[in-house]
Coordinates of N, CA and C in Angstrom, one line a residue:
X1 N -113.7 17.6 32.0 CA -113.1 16.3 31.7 C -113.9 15.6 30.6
X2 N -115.3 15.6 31.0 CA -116.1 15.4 29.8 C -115.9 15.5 28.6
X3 N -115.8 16.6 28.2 CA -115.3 17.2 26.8 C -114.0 17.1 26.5
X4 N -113.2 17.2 27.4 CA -111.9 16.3 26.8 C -111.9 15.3 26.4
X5 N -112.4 14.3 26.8 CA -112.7 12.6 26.9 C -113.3 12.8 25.2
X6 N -114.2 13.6 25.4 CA -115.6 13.7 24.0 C -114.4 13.9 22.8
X7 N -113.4 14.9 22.7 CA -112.5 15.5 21.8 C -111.6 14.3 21.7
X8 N -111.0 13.4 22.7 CA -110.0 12.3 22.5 C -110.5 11.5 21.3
X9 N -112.1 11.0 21.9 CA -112.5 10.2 21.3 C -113.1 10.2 20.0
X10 N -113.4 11.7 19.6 CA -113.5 12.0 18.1 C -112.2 11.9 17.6
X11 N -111.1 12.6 18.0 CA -109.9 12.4 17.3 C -109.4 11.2 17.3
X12 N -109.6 9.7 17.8 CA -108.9 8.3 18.0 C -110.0 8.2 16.9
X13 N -111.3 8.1 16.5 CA -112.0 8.0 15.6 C -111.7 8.1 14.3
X14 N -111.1 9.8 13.9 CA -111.0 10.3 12.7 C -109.2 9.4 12.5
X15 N -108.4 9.3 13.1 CA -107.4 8.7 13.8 C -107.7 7.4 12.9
X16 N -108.8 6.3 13.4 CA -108.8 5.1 12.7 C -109.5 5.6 11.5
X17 N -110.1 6.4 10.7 CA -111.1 6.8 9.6 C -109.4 7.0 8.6
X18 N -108.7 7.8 9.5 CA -107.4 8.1 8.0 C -106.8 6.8 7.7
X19 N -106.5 5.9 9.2 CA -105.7 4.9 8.9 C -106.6 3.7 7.4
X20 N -107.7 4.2 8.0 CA -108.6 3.1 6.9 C -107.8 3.5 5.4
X21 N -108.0 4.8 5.1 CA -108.2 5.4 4.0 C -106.8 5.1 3.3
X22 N -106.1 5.2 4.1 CA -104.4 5.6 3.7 C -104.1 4.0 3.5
X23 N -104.7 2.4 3.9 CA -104.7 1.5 3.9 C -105.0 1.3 2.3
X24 N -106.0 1.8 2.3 CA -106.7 1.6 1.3 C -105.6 2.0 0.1
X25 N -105.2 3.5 0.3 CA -104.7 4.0 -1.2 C -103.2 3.5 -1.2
X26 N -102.7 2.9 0.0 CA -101.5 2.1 -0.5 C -101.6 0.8 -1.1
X27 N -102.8 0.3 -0.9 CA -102.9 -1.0 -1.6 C -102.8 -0.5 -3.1
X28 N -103.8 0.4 -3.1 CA -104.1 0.7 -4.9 C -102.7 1.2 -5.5
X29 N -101.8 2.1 -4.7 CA -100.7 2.4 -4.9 C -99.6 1.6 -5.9
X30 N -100.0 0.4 -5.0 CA -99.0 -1.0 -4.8 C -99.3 -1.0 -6.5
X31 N -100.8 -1.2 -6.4 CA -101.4 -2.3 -7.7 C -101.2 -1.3 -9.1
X32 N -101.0 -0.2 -8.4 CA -100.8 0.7 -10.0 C -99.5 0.7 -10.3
X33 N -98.3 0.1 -9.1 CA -97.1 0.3 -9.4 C -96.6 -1.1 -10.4
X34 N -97.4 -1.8 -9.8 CA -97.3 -3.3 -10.5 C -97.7 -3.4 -11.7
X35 N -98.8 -2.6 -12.6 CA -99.4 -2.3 -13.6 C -99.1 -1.3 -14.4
X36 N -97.9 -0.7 -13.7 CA -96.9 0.3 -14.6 C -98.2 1.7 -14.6
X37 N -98.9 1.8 -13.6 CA -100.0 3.1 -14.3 C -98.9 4.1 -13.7
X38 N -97.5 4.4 -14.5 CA -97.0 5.7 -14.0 C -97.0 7.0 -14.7
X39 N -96.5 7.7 -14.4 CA -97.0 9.2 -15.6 C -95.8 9.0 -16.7
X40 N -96.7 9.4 -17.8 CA -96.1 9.9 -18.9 C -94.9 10.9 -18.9
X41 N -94.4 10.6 -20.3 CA -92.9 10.6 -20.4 C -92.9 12.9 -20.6
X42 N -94.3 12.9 -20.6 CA -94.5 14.7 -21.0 C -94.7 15.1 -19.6
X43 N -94.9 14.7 -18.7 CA -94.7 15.3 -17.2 C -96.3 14.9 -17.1
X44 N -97.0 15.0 -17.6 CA -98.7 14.5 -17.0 C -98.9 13.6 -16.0
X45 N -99.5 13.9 -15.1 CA -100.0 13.2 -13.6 C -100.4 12.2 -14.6
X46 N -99.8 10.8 -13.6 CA -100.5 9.6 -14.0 C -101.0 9.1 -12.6
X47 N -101.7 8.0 -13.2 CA -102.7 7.4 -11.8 C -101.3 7.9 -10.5
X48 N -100.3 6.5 -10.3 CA -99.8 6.6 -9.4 C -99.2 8.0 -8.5
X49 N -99.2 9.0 -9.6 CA -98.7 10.4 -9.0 C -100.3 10.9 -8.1
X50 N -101.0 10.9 -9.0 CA -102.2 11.3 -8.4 C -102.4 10.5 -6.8
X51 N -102.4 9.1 -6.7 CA -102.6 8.5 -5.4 C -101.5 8.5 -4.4
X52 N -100.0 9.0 -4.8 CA -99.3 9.3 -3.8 C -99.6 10.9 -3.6
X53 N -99.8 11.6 -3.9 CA -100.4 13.0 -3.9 C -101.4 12.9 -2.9
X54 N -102.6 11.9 -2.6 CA -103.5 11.9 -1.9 C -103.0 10.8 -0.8
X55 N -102.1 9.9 -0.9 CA -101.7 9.8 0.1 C -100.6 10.5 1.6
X56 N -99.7 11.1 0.4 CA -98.8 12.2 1.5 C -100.2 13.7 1.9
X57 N -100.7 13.5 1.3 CA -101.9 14.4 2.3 C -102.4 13.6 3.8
X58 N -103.0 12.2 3.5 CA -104.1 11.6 4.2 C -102.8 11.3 5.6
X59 N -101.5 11.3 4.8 CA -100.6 11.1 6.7 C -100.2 12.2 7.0
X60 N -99.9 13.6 6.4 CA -99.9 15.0 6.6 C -101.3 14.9 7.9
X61 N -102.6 14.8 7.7 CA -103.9 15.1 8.4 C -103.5 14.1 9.3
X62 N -103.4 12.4 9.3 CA -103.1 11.7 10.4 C -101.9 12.5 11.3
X63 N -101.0 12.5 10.9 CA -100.4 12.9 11.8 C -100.1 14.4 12.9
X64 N -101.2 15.2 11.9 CA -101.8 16.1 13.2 C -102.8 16.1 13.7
X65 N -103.7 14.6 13.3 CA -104.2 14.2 14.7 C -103.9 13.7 15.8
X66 N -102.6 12.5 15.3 CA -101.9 12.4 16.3 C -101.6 13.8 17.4
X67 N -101.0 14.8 16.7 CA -100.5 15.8 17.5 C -101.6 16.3 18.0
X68 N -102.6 16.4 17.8 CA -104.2 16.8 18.5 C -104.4 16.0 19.8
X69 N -103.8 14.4 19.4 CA -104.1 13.4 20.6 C -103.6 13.7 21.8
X70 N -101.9 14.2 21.1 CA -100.9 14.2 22.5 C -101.4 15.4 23.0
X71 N -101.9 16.9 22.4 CA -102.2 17.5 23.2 C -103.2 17.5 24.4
X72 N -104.5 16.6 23.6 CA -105.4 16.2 24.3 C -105.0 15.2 25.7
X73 N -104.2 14.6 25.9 CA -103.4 13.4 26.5 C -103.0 14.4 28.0
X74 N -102.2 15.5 27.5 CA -101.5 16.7 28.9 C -102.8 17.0 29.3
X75 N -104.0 17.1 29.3 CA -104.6 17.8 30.3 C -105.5 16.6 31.1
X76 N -105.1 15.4 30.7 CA -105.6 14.4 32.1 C -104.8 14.5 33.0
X77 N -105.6 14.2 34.4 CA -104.7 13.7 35.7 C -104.7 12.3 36.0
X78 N -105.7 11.7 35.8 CA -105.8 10.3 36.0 C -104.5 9.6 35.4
X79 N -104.0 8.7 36.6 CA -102.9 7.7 36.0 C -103.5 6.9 35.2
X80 N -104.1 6.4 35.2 CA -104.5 5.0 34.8 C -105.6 5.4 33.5
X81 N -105.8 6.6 33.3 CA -106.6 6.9 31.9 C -105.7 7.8 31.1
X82 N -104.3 8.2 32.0 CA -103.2 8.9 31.2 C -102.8 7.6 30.3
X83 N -102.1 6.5 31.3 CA -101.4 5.6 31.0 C -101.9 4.4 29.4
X84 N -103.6 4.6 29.6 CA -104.3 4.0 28.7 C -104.1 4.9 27.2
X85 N -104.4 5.6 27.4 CA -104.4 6.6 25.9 C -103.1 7.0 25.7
X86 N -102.1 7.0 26.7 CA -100.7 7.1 26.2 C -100.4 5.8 25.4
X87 N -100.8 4.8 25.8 CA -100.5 3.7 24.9 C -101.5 3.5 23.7
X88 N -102.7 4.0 23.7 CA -103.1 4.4 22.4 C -102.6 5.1 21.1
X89 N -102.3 6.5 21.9 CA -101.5 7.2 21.2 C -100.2 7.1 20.7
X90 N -99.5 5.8 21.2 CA -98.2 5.4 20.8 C -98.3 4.5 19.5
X91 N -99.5 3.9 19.5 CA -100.1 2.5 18.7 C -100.0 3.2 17.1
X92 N -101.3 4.1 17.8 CA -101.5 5.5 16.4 C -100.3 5.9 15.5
X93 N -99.3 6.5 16.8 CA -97.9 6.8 15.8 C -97.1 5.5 15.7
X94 N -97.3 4.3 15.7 CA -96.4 3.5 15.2 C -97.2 3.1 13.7
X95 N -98.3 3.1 13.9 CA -99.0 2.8 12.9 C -99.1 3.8 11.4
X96 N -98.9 5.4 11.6 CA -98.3 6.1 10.9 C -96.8 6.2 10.7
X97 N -95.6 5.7 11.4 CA -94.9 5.3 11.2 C -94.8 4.3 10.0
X98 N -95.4 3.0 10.2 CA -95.4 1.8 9.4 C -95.5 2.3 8.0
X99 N -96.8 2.8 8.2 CA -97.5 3.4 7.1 C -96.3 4.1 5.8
X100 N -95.6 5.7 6.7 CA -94.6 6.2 6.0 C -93.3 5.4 5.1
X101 N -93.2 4.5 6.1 CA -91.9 3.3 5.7 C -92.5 2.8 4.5
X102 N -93.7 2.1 3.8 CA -94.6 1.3 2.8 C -94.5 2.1 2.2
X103 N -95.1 3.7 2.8 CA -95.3 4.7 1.3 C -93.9 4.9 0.9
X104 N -92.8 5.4 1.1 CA -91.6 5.2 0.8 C -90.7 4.1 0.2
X105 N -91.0 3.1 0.4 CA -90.7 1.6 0.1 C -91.5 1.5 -1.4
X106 N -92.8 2.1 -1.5 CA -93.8 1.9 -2.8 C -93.4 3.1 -3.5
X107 N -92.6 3.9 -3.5 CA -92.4 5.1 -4.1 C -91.2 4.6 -4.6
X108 N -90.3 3.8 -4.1 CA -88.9 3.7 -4.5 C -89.2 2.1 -5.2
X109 N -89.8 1.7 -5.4 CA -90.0 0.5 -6.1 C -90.7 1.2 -7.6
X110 N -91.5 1.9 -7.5 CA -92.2 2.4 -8.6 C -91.4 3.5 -9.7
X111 N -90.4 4.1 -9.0 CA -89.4 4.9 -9.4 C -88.6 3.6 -10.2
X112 N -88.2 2.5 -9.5 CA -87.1 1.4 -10.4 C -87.7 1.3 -10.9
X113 N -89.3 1.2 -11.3 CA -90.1 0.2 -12.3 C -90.2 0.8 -13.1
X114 N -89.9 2.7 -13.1 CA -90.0 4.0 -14.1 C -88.5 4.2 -14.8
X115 N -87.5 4.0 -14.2 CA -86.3 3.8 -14.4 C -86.1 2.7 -15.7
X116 N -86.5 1.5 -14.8 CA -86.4 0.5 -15.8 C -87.1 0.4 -17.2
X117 N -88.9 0.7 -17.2 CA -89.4 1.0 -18.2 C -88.7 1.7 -19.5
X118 N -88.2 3.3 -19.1 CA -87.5 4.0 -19.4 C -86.3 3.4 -20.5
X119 N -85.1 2.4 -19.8 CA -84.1 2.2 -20.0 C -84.8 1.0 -21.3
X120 N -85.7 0.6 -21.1 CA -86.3 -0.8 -22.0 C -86.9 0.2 -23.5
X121 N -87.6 1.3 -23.1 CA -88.2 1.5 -24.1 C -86.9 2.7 -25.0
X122 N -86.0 3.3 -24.0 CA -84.7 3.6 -25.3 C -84.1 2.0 -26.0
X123 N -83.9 1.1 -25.3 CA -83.4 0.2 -26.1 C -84.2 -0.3 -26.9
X124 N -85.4 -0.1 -26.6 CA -86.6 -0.5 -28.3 C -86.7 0.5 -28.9
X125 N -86.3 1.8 -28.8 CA -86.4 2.9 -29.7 C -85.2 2.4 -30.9
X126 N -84.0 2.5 -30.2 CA -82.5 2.6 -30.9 C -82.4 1.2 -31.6
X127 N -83.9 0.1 -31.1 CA -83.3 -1.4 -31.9 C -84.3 -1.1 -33.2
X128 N -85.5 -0.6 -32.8 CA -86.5 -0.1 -33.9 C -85.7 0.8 -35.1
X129 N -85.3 1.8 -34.5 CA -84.0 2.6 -35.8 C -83.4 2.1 -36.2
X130 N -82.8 1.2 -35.7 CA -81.6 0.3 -36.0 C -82.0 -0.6 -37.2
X131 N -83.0 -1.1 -37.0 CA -83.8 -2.3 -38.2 C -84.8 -1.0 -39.4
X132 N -85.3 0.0 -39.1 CA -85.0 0.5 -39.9 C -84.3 1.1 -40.7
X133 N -83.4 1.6 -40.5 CA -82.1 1.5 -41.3 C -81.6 0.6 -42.1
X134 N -81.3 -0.8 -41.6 CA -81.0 -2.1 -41.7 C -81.6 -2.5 -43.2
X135 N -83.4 -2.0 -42.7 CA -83.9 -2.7 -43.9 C -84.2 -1.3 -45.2
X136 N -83.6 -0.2 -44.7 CA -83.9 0.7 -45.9 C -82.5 0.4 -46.5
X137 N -81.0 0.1 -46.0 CA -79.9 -0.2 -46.8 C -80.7 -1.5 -47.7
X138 N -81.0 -2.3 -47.0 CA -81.4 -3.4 -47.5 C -82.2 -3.5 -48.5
X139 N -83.1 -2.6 -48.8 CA -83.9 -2.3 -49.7 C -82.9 -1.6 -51.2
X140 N -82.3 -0.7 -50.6 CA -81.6 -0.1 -51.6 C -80.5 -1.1 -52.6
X141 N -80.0 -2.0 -51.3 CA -78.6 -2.9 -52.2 C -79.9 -3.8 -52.9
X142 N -80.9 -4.4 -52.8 CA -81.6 -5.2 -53.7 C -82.1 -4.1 -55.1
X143 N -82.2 -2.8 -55.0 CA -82.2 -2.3 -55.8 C -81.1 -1.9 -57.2
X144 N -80.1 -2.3 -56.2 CA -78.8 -1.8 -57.1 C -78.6 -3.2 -57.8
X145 N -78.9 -4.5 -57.6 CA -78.6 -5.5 -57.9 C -79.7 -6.1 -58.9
X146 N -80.9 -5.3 -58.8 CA -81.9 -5.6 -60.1 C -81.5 -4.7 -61.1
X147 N -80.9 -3.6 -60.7 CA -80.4 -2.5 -61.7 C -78.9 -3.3 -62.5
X148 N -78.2 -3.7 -61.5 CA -77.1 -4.4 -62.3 C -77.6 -5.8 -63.2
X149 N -78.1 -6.2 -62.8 CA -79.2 -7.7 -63.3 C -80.0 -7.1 -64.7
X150 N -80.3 -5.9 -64.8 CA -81.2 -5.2 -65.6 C -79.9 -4.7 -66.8
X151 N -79.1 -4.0 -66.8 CA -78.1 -3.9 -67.0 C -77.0 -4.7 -67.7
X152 N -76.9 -5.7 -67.3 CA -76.1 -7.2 -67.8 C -77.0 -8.0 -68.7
X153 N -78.8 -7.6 -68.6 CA -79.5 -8.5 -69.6 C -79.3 -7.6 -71.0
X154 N -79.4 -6.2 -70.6 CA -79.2 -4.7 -71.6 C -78.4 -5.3 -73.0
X155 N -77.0 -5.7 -72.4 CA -75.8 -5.9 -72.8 C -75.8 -7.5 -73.1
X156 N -76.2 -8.1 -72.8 CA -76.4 -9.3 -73.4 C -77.1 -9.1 -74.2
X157 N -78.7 -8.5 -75.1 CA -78.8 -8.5 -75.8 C -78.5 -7.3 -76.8
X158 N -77.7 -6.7 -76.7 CA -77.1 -5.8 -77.7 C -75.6 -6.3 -78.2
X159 N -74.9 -7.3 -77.2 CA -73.8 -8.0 -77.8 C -74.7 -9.5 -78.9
X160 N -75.9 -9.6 -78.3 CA -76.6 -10.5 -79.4 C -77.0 -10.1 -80.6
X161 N -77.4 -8.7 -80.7 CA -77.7 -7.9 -82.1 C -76.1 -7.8 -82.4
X162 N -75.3 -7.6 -82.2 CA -74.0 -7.4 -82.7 C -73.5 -8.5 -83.8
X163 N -73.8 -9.8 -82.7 CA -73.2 -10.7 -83.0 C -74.0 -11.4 -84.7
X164 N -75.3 -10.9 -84.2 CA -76.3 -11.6 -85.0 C -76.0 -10.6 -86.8
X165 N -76.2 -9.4 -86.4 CA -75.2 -8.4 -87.5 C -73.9 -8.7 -88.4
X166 N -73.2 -8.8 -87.8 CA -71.8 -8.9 -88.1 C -71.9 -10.2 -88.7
X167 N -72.9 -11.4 -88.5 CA -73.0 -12.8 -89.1 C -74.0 -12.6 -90.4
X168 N -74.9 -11.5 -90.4 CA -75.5 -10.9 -91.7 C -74.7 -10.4 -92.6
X169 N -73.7 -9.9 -92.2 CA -72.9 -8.9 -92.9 C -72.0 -10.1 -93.5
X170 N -71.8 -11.4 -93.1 CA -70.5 -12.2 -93.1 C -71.1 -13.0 -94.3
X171 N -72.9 -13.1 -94.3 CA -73.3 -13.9 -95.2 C -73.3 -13.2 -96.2
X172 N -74.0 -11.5 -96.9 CA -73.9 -10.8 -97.8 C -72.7 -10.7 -98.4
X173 N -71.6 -10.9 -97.5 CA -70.5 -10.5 -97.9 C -69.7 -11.7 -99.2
X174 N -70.3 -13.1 -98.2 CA -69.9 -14.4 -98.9 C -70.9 -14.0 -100.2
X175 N -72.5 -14.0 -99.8 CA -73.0 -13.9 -101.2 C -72.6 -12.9 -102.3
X176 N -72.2 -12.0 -102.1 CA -71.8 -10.6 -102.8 C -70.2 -12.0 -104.0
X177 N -69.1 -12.4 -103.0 CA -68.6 -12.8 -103.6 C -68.8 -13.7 -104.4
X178 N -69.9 -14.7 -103.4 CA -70.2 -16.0 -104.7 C -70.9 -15.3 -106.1
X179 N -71.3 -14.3 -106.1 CA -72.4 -13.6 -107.4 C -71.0 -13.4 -108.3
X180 N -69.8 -12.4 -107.6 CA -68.5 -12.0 -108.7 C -67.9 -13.3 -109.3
X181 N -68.2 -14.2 -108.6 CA -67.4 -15.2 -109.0 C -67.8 -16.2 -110.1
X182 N -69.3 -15.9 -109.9 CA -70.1 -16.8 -111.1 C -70.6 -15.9 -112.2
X183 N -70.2 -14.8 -111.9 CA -70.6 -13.5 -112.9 C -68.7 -13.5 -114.0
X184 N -67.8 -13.6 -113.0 CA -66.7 -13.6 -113.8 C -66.4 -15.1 -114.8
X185 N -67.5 -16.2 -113.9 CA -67.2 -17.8 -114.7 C -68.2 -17.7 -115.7
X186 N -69.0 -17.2 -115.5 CA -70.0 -17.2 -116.8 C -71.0 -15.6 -117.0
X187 N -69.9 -15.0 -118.3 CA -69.7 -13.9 -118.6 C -71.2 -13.7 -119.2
X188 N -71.4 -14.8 -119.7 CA -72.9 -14.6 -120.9 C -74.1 -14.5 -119.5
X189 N -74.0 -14.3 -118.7 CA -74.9 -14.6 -117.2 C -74.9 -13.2 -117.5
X190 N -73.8 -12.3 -116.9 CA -73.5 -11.2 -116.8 C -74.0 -9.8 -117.8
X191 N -73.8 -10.5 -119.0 CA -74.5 -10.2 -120.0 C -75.9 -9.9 -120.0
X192 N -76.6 -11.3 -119.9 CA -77.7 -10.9 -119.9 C -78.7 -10.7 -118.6
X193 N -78.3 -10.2 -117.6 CA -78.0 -9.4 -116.4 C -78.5 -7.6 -116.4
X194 N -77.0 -7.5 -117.5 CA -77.2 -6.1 -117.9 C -78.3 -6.1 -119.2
X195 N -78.4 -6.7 -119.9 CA -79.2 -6.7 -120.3 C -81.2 -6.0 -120.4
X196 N -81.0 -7.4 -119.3 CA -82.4 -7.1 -118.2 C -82.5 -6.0 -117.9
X197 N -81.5 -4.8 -117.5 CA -81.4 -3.8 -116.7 C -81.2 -3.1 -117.6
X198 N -80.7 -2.5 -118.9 CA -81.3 -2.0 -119.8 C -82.6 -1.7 -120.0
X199 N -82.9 -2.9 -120.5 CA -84.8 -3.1 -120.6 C -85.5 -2.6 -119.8
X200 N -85.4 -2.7 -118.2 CA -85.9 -2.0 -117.4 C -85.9 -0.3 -117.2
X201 N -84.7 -0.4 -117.8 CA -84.7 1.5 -118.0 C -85.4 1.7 -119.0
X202 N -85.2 1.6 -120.0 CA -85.9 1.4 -121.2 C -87.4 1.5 -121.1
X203 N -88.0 0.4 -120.7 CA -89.5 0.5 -120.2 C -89.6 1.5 -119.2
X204 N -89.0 1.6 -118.2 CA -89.4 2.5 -117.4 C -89.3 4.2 -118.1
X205 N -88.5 4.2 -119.2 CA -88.5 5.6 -120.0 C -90.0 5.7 -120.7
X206 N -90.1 4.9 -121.3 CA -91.7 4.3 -122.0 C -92.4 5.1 -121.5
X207 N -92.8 3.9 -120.2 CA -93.8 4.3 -119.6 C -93.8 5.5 -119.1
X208 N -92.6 6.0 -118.6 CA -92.8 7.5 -117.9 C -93.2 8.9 -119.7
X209 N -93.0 8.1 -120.9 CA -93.4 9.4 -121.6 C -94.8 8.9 -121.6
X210 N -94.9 7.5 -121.7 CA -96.7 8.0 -121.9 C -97.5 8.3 -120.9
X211 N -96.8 8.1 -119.6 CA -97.8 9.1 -118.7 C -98.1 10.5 -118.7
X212 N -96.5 11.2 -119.3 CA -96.4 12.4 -119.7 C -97.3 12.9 -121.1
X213 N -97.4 12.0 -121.6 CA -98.4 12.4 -122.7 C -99.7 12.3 -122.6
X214 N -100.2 11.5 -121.9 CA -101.5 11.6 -121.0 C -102.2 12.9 -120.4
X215 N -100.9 13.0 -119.4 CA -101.0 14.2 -118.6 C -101.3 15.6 -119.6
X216 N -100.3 15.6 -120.6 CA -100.7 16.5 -121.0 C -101.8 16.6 -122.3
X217 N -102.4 15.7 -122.5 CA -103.7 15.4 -123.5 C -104.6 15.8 -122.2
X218 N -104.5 15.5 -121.0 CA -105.8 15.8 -120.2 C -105.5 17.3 -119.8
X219 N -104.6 17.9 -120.1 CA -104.4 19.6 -119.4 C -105.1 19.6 -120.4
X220 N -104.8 19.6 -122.0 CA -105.4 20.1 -122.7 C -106.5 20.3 -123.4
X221 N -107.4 18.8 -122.8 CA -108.9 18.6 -123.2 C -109.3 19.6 -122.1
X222 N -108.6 19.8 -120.9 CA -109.3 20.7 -119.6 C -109.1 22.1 -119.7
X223 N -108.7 22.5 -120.8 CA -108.4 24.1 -120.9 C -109.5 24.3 -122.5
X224 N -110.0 23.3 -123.2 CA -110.3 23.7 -124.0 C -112.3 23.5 -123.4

């Protein structure tokens, strides 16, 4: 009886040692769920996978202590130290009970908070694409509108050379006539006009023989 008593009481021991532990990693559970520490979108253990992983172990072990207890529990006779540890033992499993309900309740809260993340971060993907797009059209139609702007100044100054031309041509054209007109009113102008221009051929015949005579006075002083 001794040693049964000895085994009860190590296992109500290790009994309150899991419940500590499993206290413990549901709090942290909680606080990673609230802090979004959940796994990556590549399948990689994140914190919270990791601490539910060590917690469905630490109530796996509680709860075959429990089953250690009840076995331990059948081989008393005593009423009154049955009756005591049977109410122990009931404490134990409502207490891993509790426990299960929390981990489950924190598992299904952290799944919405993975759910929801999820559903936030496609609608910032598709708004992010969205404005990029937005601003690459946008880029382009300002491009097409410096090009048309570019374009329209092109043509504005080539209809300015046109214009500026055609009003060159309109003055040569008047001057050309005022010259016939004062050349046919005063013939003796005309005259001595052509004149001038004679003379100039004239001299310019001159001068081109006595360069030719030069030229060839110096071949000939250079050969002799």
């Amino acid at each position: 009886m001794a040693t049964s008593s000895g085994r009860w009481e190590a296992l109500r021991k290790e009994a309150r040692h899991l419940e500590n532990e499993i206290d413990v990693q549901l709090v942290t559970l909680s606080k990673l769920g609230v802090g979004r520490g959940l796994s990556l979108s590549d399948g990689s253990p994140g914190a919270c996978d990791a601490v539910a992983v060590t917690i469905e172990k630490l109530l796996m072990k509680l709860s075959n202590i429990n089953g250690g207890m009840s076995d331990e529990l059948q081989g008393y006779s005593s009423t009154m130290m049955s009756s005591s540890m049977a109410h122990t033992l009931q404490r134990h499993r409502d207490i891993l009970q509790d426990y299960r309900q929390e981990f489950n309740k924190t598992k299904a809260s952290i799944r919405a908070n993975r759910a929801r993340d999820e559903l936030i971060g496609s609608v910032r993907r598709d708004i992010d694409a969205h404005r990029s797009r937005t601003d690459l059209y946008m880029k382009e139609h300002g491009q097409l509108q410096s090009s048309d702007h570019l374009l329209d100044d092109s043509l504005g100054v080539a209809m300015s050379a046109e214009e500026s031309l055609l009003s060159q041509r309109r003055v040569l054209s008047r001057t050309n006539s005022q010259m016939a007109d004062l050349l046919n009113r005063y013939p003796a102008i005309g005259n001595l006009i052509n004149r001038i221009n004679l003379r100039k051929r004239r001299d310019g015949l001159v001068l081109g023989a006595v360069i030719s005579f030069c030229i060839i006075v110096l071949f000939v002083y250079a050969r002799a």
